Coordinates of N, CA and C in Angstrom, one line a residue:
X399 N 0.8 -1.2 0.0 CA 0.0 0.0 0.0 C 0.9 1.2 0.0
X400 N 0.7 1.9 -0.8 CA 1.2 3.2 -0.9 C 0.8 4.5 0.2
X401 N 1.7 5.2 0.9 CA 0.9 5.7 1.8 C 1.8 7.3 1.0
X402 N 1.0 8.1 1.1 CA 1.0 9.6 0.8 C 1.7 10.7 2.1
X403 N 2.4 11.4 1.7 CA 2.6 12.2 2.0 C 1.4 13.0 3.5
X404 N 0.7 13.5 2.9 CA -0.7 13.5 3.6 C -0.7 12.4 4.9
X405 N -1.1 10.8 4.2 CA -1.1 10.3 5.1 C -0.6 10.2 6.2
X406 N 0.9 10.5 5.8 CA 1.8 9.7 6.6 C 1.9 11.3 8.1
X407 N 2.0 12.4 7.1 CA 1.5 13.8 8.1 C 0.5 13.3 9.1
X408 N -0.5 13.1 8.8 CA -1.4 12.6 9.5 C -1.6 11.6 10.7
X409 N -0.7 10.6 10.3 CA -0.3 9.6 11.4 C 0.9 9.5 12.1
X410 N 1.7 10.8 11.9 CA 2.7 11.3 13.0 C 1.6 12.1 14.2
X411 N 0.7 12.8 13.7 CA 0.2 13.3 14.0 C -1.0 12.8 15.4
X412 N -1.2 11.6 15.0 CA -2.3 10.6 15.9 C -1.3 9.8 16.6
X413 N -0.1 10.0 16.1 CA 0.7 9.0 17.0 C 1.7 9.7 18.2
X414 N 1.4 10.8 18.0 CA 1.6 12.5 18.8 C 0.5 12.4 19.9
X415 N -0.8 12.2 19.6 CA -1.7 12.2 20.7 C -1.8 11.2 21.1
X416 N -1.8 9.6 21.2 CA -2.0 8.6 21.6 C -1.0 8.3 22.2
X417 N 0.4 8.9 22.3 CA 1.4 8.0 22.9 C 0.5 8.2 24.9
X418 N 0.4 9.6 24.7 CA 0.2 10.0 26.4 C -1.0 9.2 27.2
X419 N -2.0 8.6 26.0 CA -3.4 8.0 26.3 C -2.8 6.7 26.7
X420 N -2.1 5.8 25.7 CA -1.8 4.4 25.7 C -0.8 4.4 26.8
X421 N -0.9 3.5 28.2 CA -0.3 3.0 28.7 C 0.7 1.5 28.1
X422 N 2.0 1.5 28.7 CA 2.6 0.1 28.4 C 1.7 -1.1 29.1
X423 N 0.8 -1.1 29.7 CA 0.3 -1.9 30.7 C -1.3 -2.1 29.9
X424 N -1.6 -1.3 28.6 CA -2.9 -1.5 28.2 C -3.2 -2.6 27.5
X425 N -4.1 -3.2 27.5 CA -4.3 -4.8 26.7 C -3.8 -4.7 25.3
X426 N -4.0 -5.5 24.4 CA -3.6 -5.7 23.0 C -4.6 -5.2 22.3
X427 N -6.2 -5.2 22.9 CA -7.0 -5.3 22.4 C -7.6 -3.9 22.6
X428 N -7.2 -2.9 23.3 CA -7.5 -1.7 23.6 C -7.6 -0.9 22.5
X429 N -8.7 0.0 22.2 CA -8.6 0.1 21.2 C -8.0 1.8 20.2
X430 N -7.2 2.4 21.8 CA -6.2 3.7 20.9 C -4.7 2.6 21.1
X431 N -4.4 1.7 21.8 CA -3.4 1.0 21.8 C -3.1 0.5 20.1
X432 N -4.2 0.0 19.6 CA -4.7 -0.5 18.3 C -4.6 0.4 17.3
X433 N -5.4 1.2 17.4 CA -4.8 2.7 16.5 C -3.5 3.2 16.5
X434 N -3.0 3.0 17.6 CA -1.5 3.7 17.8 C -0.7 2.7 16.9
X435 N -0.6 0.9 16.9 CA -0.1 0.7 16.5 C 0.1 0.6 15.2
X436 N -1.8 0.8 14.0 CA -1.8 0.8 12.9 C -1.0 2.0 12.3
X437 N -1.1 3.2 13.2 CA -0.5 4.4 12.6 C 1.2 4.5 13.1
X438 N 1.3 4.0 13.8 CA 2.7 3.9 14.3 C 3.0 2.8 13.2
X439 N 3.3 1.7 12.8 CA 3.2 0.7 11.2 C 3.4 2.0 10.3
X440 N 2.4 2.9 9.9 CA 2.2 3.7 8.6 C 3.4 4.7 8.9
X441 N 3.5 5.3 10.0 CA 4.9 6.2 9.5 C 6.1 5.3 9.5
X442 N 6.4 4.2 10.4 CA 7.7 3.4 10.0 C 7.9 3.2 8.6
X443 N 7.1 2.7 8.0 CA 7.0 2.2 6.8 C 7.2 3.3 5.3
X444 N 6.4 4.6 6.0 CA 6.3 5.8 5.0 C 8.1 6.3 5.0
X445 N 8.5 5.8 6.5 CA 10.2 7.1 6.5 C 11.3 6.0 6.2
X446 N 10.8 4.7 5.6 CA 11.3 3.3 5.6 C 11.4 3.7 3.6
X447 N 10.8 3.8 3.4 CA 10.8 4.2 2.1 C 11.3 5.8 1.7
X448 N 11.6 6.4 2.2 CA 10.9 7.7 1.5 C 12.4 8.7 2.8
X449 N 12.5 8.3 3.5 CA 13.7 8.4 4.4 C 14.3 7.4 4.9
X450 N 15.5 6.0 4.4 CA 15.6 5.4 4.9 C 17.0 5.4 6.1
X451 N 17.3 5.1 7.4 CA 18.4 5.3 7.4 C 19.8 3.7 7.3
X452 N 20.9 4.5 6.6 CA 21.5 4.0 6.3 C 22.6 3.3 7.0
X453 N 23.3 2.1 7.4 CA 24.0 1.7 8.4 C 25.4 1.5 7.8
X454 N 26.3 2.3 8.4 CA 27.8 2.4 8.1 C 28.1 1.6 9.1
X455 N 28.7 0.1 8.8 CA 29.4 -0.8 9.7 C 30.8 -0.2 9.7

């Protein structure tokens, strides 16, 4: 899936508000824990492509 520019603005953005909501201690099944982690996925993925960083051994 291609994620946009846009998108990916957007889900730094939700993943800005949800860190303070989601405890480490919240179920799996909670459901901003769940959103945190679909949109946390979408910007890895968006700066995985589009900014990747590079490892000098």
């Amino acid at each position: 899936m291609e994620i946009t520019k846009k998108q990916y603005e957007y889900a730094l953005s939700r993943v800005e508000e949800l860190l303070p909501v989601v405890q480490d201690t919240a179920p799996a099944n909670d459901r901003y824990a769940l959103e945190l982690s679909i949109v946390a996925d979408m910007v890895r993925d968006y700066e995985m492509q589009y900014h990747p960083i590079e490892l000098h051994l």
